Short mmCIF file of C-alpha atoms in Angstrom, two decimals:
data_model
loop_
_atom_site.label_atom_id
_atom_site.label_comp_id
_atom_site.label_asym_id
_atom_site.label_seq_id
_atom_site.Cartn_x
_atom_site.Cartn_y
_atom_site.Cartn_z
CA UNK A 1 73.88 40.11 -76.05
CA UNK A 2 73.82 38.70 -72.91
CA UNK A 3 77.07 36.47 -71.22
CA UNK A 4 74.47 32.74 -71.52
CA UNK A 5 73.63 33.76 -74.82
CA UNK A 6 77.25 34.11 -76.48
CA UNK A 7 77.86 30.58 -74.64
CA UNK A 8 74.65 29.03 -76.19
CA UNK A 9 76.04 30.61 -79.96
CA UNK A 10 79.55 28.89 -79.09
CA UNK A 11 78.18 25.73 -78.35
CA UNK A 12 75.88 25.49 -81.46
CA UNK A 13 79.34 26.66 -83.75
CA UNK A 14 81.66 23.97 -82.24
CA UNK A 15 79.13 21.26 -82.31
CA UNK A 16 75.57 22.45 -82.97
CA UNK A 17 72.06 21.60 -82.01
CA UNK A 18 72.18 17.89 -84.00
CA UNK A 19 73.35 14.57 -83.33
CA UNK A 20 77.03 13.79 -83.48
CA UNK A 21 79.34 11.41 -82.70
CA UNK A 22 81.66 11.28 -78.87
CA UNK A 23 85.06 10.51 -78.99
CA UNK A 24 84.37 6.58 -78.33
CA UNK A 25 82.74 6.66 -81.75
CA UNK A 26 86.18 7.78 -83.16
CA UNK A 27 88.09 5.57 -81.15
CA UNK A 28 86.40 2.26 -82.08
CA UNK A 29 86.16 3.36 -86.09
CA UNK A 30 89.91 4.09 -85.75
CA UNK A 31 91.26 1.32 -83.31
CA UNK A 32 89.03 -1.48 -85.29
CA UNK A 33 89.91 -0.83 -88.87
CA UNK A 34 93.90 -0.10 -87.92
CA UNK A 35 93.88 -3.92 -86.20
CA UNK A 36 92.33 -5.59 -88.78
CA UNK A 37 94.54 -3.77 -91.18
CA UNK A 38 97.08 -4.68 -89.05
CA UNK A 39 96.43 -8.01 -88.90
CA UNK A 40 96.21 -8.60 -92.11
CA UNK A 41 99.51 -6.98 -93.22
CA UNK A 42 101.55 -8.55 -90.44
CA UNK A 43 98.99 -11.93 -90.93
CA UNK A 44 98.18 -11.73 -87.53
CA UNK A 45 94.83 -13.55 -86.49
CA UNK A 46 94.73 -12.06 -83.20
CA UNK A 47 94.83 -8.33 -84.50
CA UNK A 48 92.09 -9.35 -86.59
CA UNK A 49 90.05 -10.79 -84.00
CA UNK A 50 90.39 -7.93 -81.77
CA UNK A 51 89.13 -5.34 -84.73
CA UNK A 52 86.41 -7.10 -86.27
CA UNK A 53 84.19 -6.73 -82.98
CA UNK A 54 85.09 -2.81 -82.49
CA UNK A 55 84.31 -2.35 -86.35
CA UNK A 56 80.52 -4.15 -86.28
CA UNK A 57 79.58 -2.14 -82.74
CA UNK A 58 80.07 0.54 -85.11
CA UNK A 59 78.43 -0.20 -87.98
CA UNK A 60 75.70 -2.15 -85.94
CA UNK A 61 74.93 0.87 -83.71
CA UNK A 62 72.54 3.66 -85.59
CA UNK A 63 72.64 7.19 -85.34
CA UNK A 64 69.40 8.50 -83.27
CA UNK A 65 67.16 10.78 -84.89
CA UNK A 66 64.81 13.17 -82.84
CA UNK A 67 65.00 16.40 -80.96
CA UNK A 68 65.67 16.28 -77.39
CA UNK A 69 64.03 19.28 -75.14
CA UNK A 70 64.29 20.00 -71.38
CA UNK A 71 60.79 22.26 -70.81
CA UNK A 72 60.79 24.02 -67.49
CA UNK A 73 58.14 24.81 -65.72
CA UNK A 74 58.60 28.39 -64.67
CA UNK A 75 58.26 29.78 -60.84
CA UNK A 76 55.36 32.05 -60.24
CA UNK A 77 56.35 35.78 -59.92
CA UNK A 78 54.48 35.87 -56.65
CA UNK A 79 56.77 33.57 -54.95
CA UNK A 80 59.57 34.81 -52.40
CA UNK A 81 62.34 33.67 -51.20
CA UNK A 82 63.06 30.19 -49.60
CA UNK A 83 63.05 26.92 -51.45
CA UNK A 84 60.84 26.68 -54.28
CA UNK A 85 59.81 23.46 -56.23
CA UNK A 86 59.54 23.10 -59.85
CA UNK A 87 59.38 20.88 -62.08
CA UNK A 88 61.35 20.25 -65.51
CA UNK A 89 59.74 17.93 -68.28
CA UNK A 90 62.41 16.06 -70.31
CA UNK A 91 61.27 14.87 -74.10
CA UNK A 92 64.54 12.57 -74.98
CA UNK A 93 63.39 11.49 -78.38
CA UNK A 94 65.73 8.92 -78.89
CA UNK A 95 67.84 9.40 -76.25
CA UNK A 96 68.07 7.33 -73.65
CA UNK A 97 70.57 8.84 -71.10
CA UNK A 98 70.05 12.71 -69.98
CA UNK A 99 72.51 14.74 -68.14
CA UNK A 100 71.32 17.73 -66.64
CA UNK A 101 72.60 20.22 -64.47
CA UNK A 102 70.86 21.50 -61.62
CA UNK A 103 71.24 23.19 -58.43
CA UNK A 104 73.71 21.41 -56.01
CA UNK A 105 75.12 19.11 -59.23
CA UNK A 106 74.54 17.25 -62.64
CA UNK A 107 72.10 14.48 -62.08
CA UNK A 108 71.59 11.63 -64.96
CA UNK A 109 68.08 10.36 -65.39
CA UNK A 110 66.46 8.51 -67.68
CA UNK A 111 65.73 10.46 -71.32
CA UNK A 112 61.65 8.70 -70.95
CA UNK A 113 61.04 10.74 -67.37
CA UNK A 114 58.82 13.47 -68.35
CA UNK A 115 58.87 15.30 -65.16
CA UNK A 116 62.28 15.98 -63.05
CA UNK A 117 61.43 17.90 -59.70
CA UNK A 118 63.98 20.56 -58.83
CA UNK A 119 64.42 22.56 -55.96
CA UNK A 120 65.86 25.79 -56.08
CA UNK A 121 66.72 28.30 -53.41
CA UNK A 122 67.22 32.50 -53.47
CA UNK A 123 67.52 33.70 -49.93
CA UNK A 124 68.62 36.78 -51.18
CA UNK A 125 65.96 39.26 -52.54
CA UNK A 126 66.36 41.08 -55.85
CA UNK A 127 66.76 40.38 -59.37
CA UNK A 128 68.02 36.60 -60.20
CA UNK A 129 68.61 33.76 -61.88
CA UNK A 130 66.55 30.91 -60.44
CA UNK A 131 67.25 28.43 -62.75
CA UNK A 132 69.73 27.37 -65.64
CA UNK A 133 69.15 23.71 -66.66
CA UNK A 134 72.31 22.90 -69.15
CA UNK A 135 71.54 19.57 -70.68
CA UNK A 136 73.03 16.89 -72.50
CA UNK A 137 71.59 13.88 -74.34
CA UNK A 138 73.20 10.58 -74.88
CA UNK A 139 71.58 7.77 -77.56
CA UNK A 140 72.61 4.16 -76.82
CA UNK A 141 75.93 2.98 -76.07
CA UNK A 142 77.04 6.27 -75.63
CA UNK A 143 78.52 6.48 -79.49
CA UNK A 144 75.97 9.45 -79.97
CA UNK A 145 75.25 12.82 -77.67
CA UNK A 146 73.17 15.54 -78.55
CA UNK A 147 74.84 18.78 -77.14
CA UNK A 148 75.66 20.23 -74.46
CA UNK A 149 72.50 22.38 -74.72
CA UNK A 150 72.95 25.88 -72.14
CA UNK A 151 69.42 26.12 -71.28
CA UNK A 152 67.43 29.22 -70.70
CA UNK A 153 67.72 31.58 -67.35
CA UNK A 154 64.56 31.66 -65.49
CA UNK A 155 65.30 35.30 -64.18
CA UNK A 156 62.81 37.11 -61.40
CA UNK A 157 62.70 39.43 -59.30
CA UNK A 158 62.35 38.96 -55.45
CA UNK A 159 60.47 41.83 -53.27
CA UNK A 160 63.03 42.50 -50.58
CA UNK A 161 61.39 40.84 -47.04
CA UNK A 162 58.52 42.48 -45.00
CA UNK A 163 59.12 42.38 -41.06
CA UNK A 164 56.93 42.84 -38.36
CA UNK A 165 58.20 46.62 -37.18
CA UNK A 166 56.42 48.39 -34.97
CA UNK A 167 55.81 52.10 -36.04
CA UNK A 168 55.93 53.48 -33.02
CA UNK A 169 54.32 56.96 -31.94
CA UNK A 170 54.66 59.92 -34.47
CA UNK A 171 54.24 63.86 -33.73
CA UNK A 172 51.35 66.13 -35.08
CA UNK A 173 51.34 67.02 -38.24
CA UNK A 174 49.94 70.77 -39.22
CA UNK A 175 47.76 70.02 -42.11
CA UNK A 176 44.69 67.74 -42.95
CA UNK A 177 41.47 67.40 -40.46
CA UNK A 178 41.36 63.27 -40.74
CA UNK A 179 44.26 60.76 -39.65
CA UNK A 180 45.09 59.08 -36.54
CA UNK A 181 47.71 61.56 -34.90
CA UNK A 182 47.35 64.49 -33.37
CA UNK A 183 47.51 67.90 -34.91
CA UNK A 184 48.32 71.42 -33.17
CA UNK A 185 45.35 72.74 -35.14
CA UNK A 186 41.65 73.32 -33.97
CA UNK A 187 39.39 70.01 -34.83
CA UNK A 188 36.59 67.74 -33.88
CA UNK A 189 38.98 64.63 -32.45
CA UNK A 190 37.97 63.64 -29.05
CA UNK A 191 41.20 65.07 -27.34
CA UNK A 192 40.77 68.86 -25.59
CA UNK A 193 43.04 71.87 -26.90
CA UNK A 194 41.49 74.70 -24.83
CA UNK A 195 38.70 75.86 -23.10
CA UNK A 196 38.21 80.17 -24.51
CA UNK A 197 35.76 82.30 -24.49
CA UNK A 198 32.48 81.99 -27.25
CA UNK A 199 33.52 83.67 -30.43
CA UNK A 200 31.17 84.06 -33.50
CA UNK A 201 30.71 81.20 -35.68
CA UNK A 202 31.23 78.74 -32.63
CA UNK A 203 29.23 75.51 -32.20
CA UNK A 204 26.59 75.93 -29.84
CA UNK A 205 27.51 71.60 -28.89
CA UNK A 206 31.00 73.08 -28.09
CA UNK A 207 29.88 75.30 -24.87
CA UNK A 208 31.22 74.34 -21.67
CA UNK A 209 28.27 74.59 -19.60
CA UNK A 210 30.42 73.77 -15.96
CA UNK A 211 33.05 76.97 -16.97
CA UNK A 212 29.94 78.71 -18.48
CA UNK A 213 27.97 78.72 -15.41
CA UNK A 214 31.10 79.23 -12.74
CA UNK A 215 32.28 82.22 -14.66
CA UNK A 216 29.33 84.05 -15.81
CA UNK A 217 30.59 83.95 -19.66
CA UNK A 218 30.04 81.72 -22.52
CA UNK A 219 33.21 79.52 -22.67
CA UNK A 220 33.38 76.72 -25.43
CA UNK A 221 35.67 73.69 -25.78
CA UNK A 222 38.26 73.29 -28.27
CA UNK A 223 39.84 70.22 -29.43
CA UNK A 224 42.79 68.59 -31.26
CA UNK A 225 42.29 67.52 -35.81
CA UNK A 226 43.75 64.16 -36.14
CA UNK A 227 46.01 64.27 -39.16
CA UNK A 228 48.03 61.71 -41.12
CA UNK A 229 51.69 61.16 -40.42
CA UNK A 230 53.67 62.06 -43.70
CA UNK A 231 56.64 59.69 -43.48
CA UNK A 232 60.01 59.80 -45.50
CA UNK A 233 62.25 56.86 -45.85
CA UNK A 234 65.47 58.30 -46.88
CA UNK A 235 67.80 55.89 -48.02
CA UNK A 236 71.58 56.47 -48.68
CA UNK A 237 72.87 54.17 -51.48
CA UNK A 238 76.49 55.54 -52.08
CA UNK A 239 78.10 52.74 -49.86
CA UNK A 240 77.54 49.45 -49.27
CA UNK A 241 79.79 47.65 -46.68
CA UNK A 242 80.07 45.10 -44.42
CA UNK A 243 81.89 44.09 -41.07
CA UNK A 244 85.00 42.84 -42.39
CA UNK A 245 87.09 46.05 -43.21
CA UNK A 246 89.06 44.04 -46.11
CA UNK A 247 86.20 44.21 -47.65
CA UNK A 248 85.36 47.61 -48.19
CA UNK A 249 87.91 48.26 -51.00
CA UNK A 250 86.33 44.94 -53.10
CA UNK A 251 83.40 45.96 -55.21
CA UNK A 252 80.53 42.98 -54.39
CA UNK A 253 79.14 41.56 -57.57
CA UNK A 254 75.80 39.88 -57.74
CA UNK A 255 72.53 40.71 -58.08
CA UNK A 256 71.70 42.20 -55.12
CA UNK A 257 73.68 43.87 -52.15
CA UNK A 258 76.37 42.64 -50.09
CA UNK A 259 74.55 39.92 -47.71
CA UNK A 260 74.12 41.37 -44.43
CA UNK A 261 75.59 44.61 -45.63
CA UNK A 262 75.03 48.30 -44.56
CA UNK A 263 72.78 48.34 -47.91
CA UNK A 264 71.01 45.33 -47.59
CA UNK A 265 70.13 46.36 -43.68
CA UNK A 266 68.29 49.61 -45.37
CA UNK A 267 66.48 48.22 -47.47
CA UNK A 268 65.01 45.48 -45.40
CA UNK A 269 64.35 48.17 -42.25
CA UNK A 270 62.89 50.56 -44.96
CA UNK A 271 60.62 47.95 -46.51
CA UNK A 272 59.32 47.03 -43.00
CA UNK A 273 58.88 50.19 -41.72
CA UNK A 274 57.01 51.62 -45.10
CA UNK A 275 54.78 48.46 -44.00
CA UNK A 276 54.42 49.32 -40.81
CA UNK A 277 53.10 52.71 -41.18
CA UNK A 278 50.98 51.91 -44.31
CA UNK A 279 49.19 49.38 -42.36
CA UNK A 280 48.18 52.35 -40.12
CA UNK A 281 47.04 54.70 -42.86
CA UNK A 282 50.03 57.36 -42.86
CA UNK A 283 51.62 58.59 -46.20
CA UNK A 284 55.17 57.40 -46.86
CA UNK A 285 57.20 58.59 -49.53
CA UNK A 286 60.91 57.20 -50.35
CA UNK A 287 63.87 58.92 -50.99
CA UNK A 288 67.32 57.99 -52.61
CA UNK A 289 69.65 61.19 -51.07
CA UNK A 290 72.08 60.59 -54.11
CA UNK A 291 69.31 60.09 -57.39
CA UNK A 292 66.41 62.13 -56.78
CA UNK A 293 65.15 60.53 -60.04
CA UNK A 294 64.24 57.55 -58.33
CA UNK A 295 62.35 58.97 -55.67
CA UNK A 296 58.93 57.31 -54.90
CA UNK A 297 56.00 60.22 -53.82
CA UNK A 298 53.58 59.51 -50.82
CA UNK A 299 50.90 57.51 -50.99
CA UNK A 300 48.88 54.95 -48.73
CA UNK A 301 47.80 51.51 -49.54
CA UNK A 302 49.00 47.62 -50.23
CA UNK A 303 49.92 48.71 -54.20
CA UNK A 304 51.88 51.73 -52.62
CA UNK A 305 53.66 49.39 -50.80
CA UNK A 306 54.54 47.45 -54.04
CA UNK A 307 55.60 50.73 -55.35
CA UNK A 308 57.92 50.92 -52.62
CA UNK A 309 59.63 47.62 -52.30
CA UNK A 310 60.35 47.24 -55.93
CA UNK A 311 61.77 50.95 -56.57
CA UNK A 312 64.20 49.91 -53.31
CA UNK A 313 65.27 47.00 -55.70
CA UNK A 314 65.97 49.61 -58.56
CA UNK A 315 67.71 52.12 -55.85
CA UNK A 316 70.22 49.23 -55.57
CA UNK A 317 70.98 48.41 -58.83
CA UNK A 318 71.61 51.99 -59.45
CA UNK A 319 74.13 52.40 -56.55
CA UNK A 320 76.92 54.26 -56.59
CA UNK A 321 79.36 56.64 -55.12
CA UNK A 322 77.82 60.82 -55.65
CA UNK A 323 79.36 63.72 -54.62
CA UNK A 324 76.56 65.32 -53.02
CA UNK A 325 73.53 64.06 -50.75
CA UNK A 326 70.12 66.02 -50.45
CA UNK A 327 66.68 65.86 -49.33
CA UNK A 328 64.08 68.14 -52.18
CA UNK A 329 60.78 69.05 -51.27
CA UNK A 330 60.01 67.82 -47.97
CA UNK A 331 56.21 68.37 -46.60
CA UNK A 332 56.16 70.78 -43.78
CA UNK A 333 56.33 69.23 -40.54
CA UNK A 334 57.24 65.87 -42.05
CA UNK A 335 58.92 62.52 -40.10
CA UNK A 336 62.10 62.08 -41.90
CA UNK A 337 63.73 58.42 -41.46
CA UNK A 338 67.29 58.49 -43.21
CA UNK A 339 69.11 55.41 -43.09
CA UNK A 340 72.72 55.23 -43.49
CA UNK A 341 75.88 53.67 -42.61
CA UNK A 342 77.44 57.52 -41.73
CA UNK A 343 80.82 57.51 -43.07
CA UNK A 344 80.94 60.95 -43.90
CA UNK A 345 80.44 64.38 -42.19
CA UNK A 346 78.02 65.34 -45.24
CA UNK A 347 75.24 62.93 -44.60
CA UNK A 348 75.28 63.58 -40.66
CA UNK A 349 75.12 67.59 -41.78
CA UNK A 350 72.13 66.43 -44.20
CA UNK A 351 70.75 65.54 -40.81
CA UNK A 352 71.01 68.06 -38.88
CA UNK A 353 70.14 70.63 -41.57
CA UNK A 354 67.06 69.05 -41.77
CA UNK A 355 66.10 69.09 -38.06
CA UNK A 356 67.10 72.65 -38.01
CA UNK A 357 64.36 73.14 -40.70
CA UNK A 358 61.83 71.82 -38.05
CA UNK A 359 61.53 68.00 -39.10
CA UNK A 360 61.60 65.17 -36.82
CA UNK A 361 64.71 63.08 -38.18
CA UNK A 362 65.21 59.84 -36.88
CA UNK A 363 68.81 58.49 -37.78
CA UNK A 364 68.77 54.55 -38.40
CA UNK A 365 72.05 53.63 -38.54
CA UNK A 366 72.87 50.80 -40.52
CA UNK A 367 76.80 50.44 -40.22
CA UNK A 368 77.31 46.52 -38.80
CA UNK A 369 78.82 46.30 -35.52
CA UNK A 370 81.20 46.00 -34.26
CA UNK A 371 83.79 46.16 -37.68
CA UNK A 372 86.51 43.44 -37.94
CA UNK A 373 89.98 44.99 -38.69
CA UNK A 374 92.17 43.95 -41.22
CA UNK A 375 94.57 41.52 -40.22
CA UNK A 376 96.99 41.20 -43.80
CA UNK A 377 98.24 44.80 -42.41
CA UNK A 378 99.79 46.39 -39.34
CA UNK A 379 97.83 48.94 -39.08
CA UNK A 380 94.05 47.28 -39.22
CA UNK A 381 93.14 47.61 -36.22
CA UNK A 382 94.24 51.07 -35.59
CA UNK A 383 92.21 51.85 -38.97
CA UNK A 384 89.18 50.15 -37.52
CA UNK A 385 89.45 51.80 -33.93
CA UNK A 386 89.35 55.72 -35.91
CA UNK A 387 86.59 54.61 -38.12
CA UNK A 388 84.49 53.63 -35.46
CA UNK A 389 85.73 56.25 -33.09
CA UNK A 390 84.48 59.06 -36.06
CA UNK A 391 81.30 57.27 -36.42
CA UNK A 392 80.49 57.72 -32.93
CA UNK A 393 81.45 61.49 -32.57
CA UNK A 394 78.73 61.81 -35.97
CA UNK A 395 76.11 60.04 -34.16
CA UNK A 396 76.76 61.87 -30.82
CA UNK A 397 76.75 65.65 -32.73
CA UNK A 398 73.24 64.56 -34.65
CA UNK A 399 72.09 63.41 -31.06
CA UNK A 400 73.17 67.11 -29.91
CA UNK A 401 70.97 68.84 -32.44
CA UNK A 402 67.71 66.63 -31.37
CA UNK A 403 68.08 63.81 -34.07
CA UNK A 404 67.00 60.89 -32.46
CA UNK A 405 70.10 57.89 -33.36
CA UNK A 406 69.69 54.33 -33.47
CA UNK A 407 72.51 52.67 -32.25
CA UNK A 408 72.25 49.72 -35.16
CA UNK A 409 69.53 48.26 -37.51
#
């Protein structure tokens, strides 16, 4: 059972989904009948004149009958983040004061508006509440209310962002005859390999008639396959900090990553960049280095991209500290793209293992910069100074075994 539904069951206990009466109610049933009682013991006019009128608002005011609802209209799934309009429709019955509580405040309107137009705004992407609308009905002269009413969450989930991100050039790749990169082996692309000697089963279109004629010998040309890129978007979800060092110790609760965090800068390069070279045609798998379970295999095209963008969003939910990092079953001669903040020697080893194994490995680093030290202790900036100073010596040994570093996202 979720947190807004054991509120909704304690509200209907203590008061329940009826009409009742406030505290003013009370107050004038009480106050009246003790004056004129008073006034009659003590034969005091006065107390008596002062009771009667509390006593027949009571008994002159009725008890409304009805059922209030507040109806929203729910927000498409396809919308992103930014401000998004909606509209609630309010049935007061016989209400004629509702308070409702939306975003930036509880606004009173009239119960007989059908439509209230709300705004609501998630610049954040991943899974949310967009809208709560708590409600509360009042009949007239305030001596009735129906509620409070905790209204339903409107939860969705929100893609994280797309940015333009240029690709960039990508080496050969040894397999496949059709793509738009270059590949070491022997193909029909338009770009020359060689020029050797005729051997059987040769083209006769691919003789060189200028070498042909100078040397004496049939000579034939041989050119470059065009392959597709096979991209991996490795993505290291073990930490997630920020700038501030305080911070780091301070688990960040919410429903997505810490804003402008070293997790929320992967996930927004790695969406744009899976976009980037999908819009190209090359294959681009994703990779979570601490749950291979959630690992995403290649594939081209806009619903691969889909794929992609909402398995980052599960990636982060399941987030967490492991003890070890790998990369299984990597395509030979694959473009690795590992983003991570680099706080440990393991991940930077990761790295450079998997150069060693002959992959290009580009190393996105997604630390922000430059950290803020603590200033509640004596020794923050000292702290700050050795974590950036072991960050760099990481970066600069990857750089030493031909991983090509990004100096920040």
């Amino acid at each position: 059972m979720s947190r807004a539904d054991k509120i909704r069951e304690a509200f209907a206990e203590s008061h329940g989904a009826h009409w009742h009466p406030t505290d003013a109610y009370s107050r004038a049933v009480w106050l009246g009948a003790g004056l004129v009682v008073a006034g009659m013991f003590l034969h005091q006019v006065e107390l008596v004149l002062f009771g009667v009128p509390l006593v027949l608002s009571v008994l002159l005011t009725h008890k409304p009958e009805g059922t209030p609802t507040v109806s929203v209209r729910p927000v498409p799934r396809g919308a992103g983040a930014g401000v998004v309009h909606t509209v609630a429709h309010v049935d007061g019955a016989d209400a004629e004061i509702a308070v409702i509580k939306v975003p930036g405040g509880p606004r009173a309107v009239p119960a007989h508006s059908p439509d209230l137009p709300v705004k609501i705004r998630r610049d954040a992407w991943g899974p949310g509440v967009d809208l709560r609308l708590d409600h509360l009905f009042a009949g007239p002269d305030g001596m009735h209310v129906y509620g409070p009413i905790v209204g339903t969450e409107h939860v969705r989930t929100i893609l994280p962002p797309v940015e333009h991100h240029p690709s960039g050039p990508l080496p050969p790749r040894p397999a496949g005859l059709v793509g738009i990169h270059r590949s070491p082996r022997a193909g029909d692309s338009t770009e020359l390999r060689d020029i050797r000697a005729f051997q059987p089963g040769d083209r006769l279109k691919r003789i060189d008639w200028r070498v042909t004629t100078r040397t004496g010998t049939v000579h034939v040309r041989e050119r470059h396959a065009e392959a597709d890129a096979e991209i991996v978007l490795a993505i290291d979800t073990r930490t997630d900090v920020g700038a501030d060092v305080a911070d780091w110790s301070s688990p960040h609760y919410g429903a997505t990553a810490r804003p402008d965090g070293s997790l929320d800068r992967a996930v927004r390069q790695a969406a744009s960049m899976a976009a980037g070279y999908l819009r190209q045609g090359d294959r681009v798998a994703l990779m979570d280095l601490s749950r291979p379970q959630l690992n995403v295999r290649s594939g081209v095209g806009r619903r691969h991209l889909m794929r992609i963008r909402t398995q980052l969003v599960v990636c982060v939910q399941a987030a967490g500290w492991a003890s070890r990092v790998a990369l299984r079953k990597l395509p030979h001669g694959s473009v690795v793209v590992l983003l991570s903040p680099f706080l440990d020697d393991e991940i930077a080893e990761l790295a450079v293992q998997t150069r060693k194994h002959g992959h290009l490995v580009l190393a996105i680093n997604t630390l922000p910069l430059p950290l803020k030290p603590d200033r509640e202790t004596p020794w923050g900036e000292v702290a700050a100074e050795m974590i950036a100073a072991e960050h760099r010596l990481r970066l600069r040994r990857m750089t030493q075994h031909g991983v090509a570093v990004t100096r920040e996202c």
